[in-house]
Coordinates of C-alpha atoms in Angstrom, one line a residue:
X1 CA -209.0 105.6 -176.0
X2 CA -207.4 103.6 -178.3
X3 CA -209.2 101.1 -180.2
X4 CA -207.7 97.9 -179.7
X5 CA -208.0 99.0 -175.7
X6 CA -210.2 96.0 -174.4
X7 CA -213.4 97.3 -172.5
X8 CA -216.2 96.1 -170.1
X9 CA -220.2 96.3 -170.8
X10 CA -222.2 96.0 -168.3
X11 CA -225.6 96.2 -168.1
X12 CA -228.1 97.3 -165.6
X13 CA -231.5 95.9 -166.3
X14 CA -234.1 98.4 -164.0
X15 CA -237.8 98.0 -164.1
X16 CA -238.6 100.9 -166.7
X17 CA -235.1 101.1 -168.1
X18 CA -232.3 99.0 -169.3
X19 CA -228.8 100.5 -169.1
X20 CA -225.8 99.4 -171.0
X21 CA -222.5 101.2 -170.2
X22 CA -219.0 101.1 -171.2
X23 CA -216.0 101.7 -169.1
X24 CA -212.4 102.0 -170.3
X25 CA -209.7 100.0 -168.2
X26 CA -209.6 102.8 -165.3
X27 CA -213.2 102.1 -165.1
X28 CA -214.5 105.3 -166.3
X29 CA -217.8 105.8 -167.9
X30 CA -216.8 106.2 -172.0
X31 CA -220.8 105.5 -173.4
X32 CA -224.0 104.9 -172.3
X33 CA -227.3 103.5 -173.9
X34 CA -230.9 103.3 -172.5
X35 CA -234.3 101.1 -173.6
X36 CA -237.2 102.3 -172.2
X37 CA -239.1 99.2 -170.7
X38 CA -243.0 99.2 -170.8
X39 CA -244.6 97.9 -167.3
X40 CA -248.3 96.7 -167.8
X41 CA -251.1 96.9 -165.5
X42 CA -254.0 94.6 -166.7
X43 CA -255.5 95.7 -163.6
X44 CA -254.9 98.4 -161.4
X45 CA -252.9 96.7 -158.7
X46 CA -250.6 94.6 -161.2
X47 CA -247.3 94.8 -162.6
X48 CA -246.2 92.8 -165.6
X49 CA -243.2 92.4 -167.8
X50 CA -243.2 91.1 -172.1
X51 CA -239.7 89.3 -170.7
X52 CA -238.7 89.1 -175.2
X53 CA -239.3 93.0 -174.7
X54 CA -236.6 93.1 -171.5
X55 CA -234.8 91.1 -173.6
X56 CA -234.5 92.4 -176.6
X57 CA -233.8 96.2 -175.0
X58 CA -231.0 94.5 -173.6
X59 CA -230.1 93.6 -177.1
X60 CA -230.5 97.3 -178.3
X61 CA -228.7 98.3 -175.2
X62 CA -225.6 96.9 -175.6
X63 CA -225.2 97.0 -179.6
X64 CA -225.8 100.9 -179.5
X65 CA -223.0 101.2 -176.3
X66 CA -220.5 98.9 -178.1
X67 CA -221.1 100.5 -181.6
X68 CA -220.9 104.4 -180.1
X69 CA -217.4 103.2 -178.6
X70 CA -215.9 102.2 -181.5
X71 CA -216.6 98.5 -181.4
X72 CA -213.7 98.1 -179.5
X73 CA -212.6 94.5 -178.0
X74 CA -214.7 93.6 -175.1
X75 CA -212.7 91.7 -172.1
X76 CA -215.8 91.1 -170.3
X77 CA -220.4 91.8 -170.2
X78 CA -221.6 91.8 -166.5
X79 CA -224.9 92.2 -165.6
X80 CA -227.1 93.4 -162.9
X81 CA -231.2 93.7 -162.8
X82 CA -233.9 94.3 -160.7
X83 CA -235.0 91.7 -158.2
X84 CA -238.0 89.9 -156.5
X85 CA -241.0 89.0 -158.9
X86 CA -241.4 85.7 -160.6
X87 CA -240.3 85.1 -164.3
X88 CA -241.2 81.6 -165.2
X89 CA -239.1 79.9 -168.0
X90 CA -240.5 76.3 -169.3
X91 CA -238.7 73.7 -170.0
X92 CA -237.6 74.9 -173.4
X93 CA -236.2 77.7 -171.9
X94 CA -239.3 79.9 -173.3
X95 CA -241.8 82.4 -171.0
X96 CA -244.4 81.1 -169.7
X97 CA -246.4 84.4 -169.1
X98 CA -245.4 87.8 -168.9
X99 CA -243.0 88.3 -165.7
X100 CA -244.7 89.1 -162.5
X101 CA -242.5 92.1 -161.0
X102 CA -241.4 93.0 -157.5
X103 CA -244.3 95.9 -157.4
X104 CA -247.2 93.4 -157.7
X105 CA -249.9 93.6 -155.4
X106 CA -251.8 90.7 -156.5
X107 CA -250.5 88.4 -153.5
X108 CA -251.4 91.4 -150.7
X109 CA -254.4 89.3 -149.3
X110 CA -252.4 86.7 -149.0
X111 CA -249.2 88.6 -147.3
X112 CA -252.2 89.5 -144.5
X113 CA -252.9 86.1 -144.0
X114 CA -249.8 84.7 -143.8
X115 CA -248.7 87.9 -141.2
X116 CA -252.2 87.0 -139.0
X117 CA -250.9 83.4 -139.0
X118 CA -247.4 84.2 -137.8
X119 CA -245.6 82.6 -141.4
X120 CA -244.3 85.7 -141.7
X121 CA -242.7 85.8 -138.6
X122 CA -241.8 82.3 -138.2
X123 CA -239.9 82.6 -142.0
X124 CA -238.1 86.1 -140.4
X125 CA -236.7 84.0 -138.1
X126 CA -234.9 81.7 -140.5
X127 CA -233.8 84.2 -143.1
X128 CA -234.0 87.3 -141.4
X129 CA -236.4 88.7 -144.4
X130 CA -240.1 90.1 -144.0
X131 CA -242.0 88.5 -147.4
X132 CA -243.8 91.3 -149.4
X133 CA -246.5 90.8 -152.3
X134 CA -243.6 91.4 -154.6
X135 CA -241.5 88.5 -153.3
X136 CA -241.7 85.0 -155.6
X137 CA -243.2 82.8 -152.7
X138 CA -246.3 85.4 -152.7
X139 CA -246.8 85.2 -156.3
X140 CA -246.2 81.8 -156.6
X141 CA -248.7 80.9 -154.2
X142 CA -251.1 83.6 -156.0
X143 CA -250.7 82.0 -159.2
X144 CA -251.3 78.5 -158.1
X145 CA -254.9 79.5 -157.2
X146 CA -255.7 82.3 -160.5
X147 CA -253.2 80.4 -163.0
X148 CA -252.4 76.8 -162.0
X149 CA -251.6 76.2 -165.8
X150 CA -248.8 78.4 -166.0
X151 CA -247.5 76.6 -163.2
X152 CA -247.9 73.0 -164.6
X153 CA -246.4 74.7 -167.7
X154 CA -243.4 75.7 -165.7
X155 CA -239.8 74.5 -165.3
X156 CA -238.7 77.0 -163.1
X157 CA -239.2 80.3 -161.6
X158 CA -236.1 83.0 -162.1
X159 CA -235.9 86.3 -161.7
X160 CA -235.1 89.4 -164.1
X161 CA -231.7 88.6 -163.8
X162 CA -231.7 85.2 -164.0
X163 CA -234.0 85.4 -166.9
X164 CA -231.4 87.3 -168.3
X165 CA -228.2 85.3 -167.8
X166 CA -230.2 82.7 -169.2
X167 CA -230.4 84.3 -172.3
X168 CA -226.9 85.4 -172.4
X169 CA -225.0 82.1 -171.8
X170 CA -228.0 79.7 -171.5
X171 CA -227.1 78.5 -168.2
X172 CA -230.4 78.3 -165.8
X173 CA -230.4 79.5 -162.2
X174 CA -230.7 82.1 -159.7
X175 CA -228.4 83.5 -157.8
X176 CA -228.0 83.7 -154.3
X177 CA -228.6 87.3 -153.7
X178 CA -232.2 86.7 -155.6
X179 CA -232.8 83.4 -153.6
X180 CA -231.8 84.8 -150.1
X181 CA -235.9 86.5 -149.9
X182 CA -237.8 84.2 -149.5
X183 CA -235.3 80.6 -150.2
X184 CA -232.5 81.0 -148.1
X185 CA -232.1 79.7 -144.3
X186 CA -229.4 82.5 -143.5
X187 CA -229.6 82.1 -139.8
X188 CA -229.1 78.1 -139.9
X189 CA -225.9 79.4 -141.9
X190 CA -225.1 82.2 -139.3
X191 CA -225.1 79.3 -136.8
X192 CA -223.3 76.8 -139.2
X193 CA -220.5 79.0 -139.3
X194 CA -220.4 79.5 -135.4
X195 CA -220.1 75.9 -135.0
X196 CA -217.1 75.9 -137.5
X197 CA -218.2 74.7 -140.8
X198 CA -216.1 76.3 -143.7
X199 CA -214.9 79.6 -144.6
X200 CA -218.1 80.2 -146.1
X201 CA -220.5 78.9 -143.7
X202 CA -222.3 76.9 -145.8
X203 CA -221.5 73.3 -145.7
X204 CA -220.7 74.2 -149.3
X205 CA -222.8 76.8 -150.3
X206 CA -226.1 78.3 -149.6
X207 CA -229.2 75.7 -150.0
X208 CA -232.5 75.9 -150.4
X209 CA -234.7 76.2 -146.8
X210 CA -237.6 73.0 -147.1
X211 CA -239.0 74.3 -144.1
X212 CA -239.4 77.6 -145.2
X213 CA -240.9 76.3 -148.4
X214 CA -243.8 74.4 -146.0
X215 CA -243.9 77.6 -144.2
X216 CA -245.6 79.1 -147.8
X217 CA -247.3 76.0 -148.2
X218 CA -245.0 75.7 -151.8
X219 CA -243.3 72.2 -150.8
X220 CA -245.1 70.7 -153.7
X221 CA -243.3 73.9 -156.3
X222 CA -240.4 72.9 -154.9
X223 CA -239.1 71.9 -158.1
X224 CA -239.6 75.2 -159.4
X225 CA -236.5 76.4 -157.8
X226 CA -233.7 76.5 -160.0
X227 CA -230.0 75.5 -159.0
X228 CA -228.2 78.4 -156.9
X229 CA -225.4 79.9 -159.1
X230 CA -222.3 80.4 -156.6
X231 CA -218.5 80.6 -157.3
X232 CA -217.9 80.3 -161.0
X233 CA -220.9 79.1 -161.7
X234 CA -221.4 83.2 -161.8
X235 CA -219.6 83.1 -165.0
X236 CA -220.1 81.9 -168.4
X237 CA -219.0 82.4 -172.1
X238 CA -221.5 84.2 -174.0
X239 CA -223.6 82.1 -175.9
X240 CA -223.3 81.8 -180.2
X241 CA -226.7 82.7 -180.6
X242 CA -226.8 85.6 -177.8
X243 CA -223.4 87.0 -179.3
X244 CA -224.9 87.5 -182.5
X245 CA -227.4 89.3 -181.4
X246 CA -224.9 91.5 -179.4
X247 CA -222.4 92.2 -182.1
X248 CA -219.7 90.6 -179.5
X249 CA -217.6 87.9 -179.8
X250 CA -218.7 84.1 -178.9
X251 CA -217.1 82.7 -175.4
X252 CA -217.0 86.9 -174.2
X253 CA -216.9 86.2 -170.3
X254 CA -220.5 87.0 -169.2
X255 CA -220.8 88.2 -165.2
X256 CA -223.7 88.4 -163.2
X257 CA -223.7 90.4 -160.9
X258 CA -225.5 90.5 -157.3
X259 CA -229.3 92.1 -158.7
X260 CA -229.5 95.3 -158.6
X261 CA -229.9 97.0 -154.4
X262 CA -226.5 94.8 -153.7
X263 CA -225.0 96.0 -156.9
X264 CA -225.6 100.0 -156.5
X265 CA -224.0 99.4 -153.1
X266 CA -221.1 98.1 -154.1
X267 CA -221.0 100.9 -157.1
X268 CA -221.1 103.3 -154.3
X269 CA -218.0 101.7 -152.9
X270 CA -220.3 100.1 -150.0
X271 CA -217.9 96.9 -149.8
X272 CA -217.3 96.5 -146.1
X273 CA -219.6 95.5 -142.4
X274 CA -221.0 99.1 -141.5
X275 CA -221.4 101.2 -144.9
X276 CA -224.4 102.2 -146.1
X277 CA -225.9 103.3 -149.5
X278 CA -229.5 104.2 -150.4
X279 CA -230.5 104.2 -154.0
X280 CA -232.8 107.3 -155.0
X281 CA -234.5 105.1 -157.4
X282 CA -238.2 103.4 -158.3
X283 CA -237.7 102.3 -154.5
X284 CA -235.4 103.9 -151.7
X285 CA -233.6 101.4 -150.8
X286 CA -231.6 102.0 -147.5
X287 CA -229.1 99.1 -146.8
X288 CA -226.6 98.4 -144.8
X289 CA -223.5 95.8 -145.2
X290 CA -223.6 93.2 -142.0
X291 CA -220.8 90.7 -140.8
X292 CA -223.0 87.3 -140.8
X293 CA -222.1 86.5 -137.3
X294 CA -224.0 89.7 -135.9
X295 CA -226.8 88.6 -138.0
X296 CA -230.0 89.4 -135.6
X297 CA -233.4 87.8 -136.8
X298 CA -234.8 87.6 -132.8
X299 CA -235.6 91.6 -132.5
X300 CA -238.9 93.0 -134.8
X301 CA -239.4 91.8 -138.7
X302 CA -238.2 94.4 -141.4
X303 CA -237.1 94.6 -144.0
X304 CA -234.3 92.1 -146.4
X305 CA -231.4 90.1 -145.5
X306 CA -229.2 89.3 -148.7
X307 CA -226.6 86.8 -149.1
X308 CA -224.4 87.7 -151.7
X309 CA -221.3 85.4 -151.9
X310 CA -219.1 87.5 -150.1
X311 CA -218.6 86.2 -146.7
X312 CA -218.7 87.1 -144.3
X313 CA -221.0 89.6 -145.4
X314 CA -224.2 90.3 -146.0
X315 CA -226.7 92.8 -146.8
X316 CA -229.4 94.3 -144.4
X317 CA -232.0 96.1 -147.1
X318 CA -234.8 98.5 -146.4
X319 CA -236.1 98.4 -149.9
X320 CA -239.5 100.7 -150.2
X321 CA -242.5 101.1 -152.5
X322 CA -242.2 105.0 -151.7
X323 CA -239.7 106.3 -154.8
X324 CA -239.2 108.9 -157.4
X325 CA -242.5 107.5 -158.6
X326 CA -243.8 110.2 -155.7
X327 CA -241.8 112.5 -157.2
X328 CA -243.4 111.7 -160.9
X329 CA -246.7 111.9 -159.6
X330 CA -246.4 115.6 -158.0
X331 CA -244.6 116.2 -161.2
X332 CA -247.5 115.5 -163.3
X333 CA -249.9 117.3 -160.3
X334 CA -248.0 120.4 -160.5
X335 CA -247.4 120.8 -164.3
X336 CA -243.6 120.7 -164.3
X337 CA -240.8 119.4 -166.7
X338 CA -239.2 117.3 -164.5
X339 CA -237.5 116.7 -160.8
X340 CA -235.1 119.4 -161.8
X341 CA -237.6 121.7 -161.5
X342 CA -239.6 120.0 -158.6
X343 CA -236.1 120.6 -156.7
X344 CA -236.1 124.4 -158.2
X345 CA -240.0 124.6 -156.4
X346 CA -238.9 123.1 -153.5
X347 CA -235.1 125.3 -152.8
X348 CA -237.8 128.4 -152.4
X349 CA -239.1 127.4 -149.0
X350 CA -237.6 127.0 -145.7
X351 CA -237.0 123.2 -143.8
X352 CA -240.5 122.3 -143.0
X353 CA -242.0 123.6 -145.8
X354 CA -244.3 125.7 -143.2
X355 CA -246.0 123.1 -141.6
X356 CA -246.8 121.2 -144.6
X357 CA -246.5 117.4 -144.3
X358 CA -246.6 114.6 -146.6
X359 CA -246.6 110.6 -145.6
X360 CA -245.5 109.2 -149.4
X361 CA -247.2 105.8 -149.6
X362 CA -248.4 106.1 -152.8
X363 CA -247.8 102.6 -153.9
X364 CA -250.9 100.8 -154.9
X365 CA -248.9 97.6 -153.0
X366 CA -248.7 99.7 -150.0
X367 CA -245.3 99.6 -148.2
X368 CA -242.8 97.1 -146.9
X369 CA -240.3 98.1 -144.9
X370 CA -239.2 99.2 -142.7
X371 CA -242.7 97.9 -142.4
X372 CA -245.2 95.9 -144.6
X373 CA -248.4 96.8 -144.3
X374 CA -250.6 96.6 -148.7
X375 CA -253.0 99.0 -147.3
X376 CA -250.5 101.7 -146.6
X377 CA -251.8 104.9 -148.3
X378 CA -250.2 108.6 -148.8
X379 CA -251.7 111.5 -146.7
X380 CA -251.0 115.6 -146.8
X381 CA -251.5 117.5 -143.3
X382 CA -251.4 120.3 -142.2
X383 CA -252.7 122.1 -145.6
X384 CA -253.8 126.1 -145.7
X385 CA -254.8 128.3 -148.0
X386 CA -251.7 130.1 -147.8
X387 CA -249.4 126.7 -149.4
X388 CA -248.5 127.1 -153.1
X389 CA -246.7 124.5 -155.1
X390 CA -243.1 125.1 -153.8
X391 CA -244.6 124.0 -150.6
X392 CA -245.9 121.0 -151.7
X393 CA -242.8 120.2 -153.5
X394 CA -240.7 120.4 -150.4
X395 CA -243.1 118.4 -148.2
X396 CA -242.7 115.2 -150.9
X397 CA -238.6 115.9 -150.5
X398 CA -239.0 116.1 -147.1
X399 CA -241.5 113.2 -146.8
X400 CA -239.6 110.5 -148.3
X401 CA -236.5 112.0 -146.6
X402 CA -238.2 110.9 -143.5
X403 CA -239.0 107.3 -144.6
X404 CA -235.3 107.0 -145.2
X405 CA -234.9 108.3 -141.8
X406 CA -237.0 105.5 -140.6
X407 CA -235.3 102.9 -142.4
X408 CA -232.3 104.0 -140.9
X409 CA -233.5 103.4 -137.2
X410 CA -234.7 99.6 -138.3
X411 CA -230.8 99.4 -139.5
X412 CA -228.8 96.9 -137.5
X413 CA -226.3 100.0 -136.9
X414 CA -225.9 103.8 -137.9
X415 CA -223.4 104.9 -140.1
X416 CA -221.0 107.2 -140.0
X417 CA -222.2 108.2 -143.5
X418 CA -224.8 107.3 -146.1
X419 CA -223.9 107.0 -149.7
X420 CA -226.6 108.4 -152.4
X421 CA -226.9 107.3 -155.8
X422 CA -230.2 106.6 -158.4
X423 CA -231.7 109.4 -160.1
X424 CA -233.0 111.4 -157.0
X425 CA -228.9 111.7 -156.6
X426 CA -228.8 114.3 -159.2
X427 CA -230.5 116.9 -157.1
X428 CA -228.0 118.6 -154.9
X429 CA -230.8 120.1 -152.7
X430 CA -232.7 116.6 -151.9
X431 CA -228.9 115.1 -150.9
X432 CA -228.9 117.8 -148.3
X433 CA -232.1 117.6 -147.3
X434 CA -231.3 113.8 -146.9
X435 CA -228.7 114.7 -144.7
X436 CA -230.4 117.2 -143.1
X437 CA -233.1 115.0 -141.4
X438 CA -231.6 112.0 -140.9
X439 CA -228.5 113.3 -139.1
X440 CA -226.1 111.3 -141.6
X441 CA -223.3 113.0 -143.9
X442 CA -224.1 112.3 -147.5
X443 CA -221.7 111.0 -150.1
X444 CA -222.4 110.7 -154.3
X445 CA -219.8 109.1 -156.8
X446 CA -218.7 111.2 -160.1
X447 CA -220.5 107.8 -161.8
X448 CA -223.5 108.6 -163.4
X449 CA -224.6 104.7 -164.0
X450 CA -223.5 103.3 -159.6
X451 CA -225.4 100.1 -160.6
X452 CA -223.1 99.4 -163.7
X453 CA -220.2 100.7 -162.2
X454 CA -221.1 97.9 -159.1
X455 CA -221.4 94.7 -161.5
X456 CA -217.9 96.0 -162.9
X457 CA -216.5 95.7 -159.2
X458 CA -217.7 92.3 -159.0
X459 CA -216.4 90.9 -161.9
X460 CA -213.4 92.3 -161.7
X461 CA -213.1 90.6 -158.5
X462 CA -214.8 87.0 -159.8
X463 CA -212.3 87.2 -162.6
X464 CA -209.3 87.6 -160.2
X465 CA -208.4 91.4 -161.7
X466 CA -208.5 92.4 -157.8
X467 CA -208.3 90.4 -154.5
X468 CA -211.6 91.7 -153.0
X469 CA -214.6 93.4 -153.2
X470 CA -212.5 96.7 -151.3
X471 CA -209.7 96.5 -153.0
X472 CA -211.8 96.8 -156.6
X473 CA -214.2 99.9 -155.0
X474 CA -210.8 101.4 -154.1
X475 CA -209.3 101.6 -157.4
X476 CA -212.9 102.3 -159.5
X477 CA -214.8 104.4 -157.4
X478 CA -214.3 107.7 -156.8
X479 CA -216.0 110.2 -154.7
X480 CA -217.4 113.7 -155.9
X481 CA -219.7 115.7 -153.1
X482 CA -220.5 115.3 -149.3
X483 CA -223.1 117.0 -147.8
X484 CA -222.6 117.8 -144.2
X485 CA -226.3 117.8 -141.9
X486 CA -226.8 121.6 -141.1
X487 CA -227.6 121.9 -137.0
X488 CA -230.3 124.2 -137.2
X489 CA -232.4 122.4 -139.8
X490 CA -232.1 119.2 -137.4
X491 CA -234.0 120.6 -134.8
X492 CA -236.7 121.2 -137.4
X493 CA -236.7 118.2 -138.6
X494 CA -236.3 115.8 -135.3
X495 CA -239.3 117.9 -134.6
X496 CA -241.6 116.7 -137.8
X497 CA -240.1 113.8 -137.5
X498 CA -241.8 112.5 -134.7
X499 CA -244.8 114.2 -135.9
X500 CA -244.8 111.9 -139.0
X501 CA -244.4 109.1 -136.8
X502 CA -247.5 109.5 -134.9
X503 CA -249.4 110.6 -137.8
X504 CA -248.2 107.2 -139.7
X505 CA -249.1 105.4 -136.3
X506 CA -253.1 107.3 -136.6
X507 CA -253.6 106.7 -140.2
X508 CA -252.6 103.3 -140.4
X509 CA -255.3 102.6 -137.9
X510 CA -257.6 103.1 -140.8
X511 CA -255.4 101.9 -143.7
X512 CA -256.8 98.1 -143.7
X513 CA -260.2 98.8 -143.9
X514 CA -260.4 101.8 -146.4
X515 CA -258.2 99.7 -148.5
X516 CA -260.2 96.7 -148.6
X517 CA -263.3 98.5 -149.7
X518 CA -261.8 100.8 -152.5

């Protein structure tokens, strides 16, 4: 590559590691650059972000990517992040406390009253979303009994990304795809559009839901909520001060992106009503792209409904607190270098792993979707004498294989295939086995970094370089292996399937009160 060849950062903010790529004009991959991020637990159940630490690995990030390429021009920085939590900014702009993330537990009482009250329900039917501990209406109401100075101290409440944009350009808000869980009324915009309003839907726009903020009992926070960031609000110059920092230029076009489930999809070229992606990450996240007028919040509460300024679409997410953490944790248990050689283990035994079953809710959180219940916990059956590791590392494969399975039947429709990318994607033998039980060809890109590669697709589009979301997917993403579900493993795994159905059904008769007294 030439030197004076303009190229695009972007950056993918996750929950333990912040990502900063480069990618030529042709949108391939020319560097990439990690930070390790440091997630604190000041109690067992809590999860907690230094937001000047997320910032300042973005910093690193980005000057280590630019500065391995050459220092070349950069046409554009776009940015994706994790979503959910609360990160509360004052009025100068400043923390308030560290960031609450999206794998807090600290609102779970609260999530069990409000579901035993039907709020939960009642909000499902406005924005098609079930509320988890890790969503900012939980927290908020959490921290306005444990820390009600923070919130007098607060301005408003953002979220990774939008703490991050802030930084970058210094303009404040949140955008839609962040707001849509818990803010948004998406079905009052479903029926807007019905009716005729505009090409959006939205009589302008999205807009904050007051009767969903009375639903949490928040009406009096409401001017916590920041302004929605739509259209070109979505892009700003990069600020002096930020660009110093980078080693960029002042006035660089800053992007940001959906956060970061939306983004991956759209990486994996998931860009039109019917795809479907699932990121192998901290959290599976099964989702599926929607056309808002089929928009269904009548039928049983699961899971996320994101709106993120592409209408007609919007995104159906199954986003769980079952991930490769599992995979970390039988990692560690079993003494082995990594998930390379947990996949090694597990390629030794046949589908089934000889009766050996493993329900993966390991999350101190519990799960939430397809459904939300904090006192989910993990549970091995079927155990003998005669299981050795491999065995064990199969059943974990196999086990979150299944929970994707099961976000897959909560799915407003089933796809013809199922796009794979996040870490797990690496392992050729977990991509089959994906495909394997659920019955759904799998697909991976020849991208290493889908997240980045999404937030290029969308601000190649916002900046007008392509006319849609498909047309930029077409021309940046390109496929590199399909795995094809073998017949006689299905009938196996249909099989345990259903078994690990009915023993999720018996355990979680038992979950809430075990929980509640550990």
């Amino acid at each position: 590559m030439a030197l004076n060849e303009p190229v695009a950062v972007c950056v993918d903010a996750g929950t333990t590691v912040i990502k900063a790529v480069v990618f030529d004009a042709a949108g391939r991959e020319l560097v990439v650059a990690h930070r390790d991020t440091a997630v604190r637990h000041p109690r067992p159940e809590r999860a907690e972000q230094d937001m000047d630490e997320v910032w300042a690995a973005v910093v690193g990030a980005v000057r280590e990517a630019h500065q391995r390429t050459g220092a070349p021009p950069v046409r554009l920085l776009a940015l994706t992040a994790q979503g959910d939590g609360a990160w509360l900014v004052d009025r100068a702009h400043r923390p308030v406390r560290p960031a609450v993330l999206w794998n807090d537990a600290r609102a779970a009482d609260l999530v069990r009253r409000w579901r035993a009250d039907g709020v939960l329900e009642r909000a499902f039917r406005r924005n098609a979303s079930l509320t988890n501990a890790g969503l900012p209406n939980a927290i908020l109401r959490a921290l306005a009994v444990e820390e009600p100075d923070a919130l007098a101290a607060a301005h408003a409440v953002l979220t990774c990304g939008g703490w991050l944009y802030l930084r970058l350009t210094g303009v404040l808000g949140l955008d839609p795809s962040d707001a849509s869980a818990p803010w948004l009324d998406l079905r009052g915009a479903a029926e807007r559009d019905a009716a005729g309003g505009n090409a959006a839907g939205r009589g302008g726009g999205p807009a904050y839901s007051d009767e969903l903020l009375a639903a949490y009992g928040l009406t009096e926070h409401r001017e916590l909520l920041p302004p929605l960031l739509t259209g070109s609000d979505r892009t700003a110059p990069l600020a002096g001060d930020a660009a110093e920092a980078l080693g960029l230029p002042p006035d660089t076009p800053v992007v940001l992106a959906p956060y970061d489930i939306v983004t991956t999809a759209l990486g994996n070229g998931t860009t039109a009503a019917g795809q479907a992606t699932c990121v192998l990450g901290t959290t599976l996240c099964t989702e599926i792209l929607v056309d808002q007028a089929a928009l269904d919040t009548d039928g049983e509460p699961a899971g996320l409904t994101l709106d993120f300024g592409a209408p007609p679409l919007l995104m159906r997410a199954f986003p769980t607190l079952a991930g490769t953490g599992v995979l970390d944790w039988t990692v560690e248990l079993l003494g082995l270098r990594d998930h390379a050689e947990l996949s090694e283990l597990a390629a030794r035994v046949p589908p089934g792993s000889h009766g050996l079953r493993v329900l993966p809710y390991l999350s101190p959180a519990g799960e939430r979707a397809p459904f939300l219940d904090p006192s989910a916990s993990g549970l091995v059956t079927g155990l003998l004498f005669t299981h050795r590791r491999e065995h064990l590392a199969r059943a974990v494969l196999e086990g979150l294989a299944h929970v994707i399975r099961d976000c897959l039947a909560a799915a407003p429709h089933r796809p013809a295939e199922l796009a794979l990318c996040g870490g797990g994607a690496a392992s050729a033998l977990w991509c089959q086995l994906i495909a394997d039980v659920t019955g759904v060809e799998t697909v991976t890109t020849e991208d290493s970094q889908v997240g980045a590669k999404g937030a290029l697709v969308f601000a190649l589009t916002a900046l007008g370089d392509h006319p849609s979301l498909s047309s930029a997917a077409a021309a940046l993403v390109r496929r590199r292996r399909r795995c094809e579900p073998s017949p006689e493993a299905r009938e196996v795994h249909d099989r345990d399937h259903a078994e690990f159905l009915a023993t999720r059904e018996l355990a979680a008769s038992r979950w809430t009160g075990w929980r509640a007294d550990a």
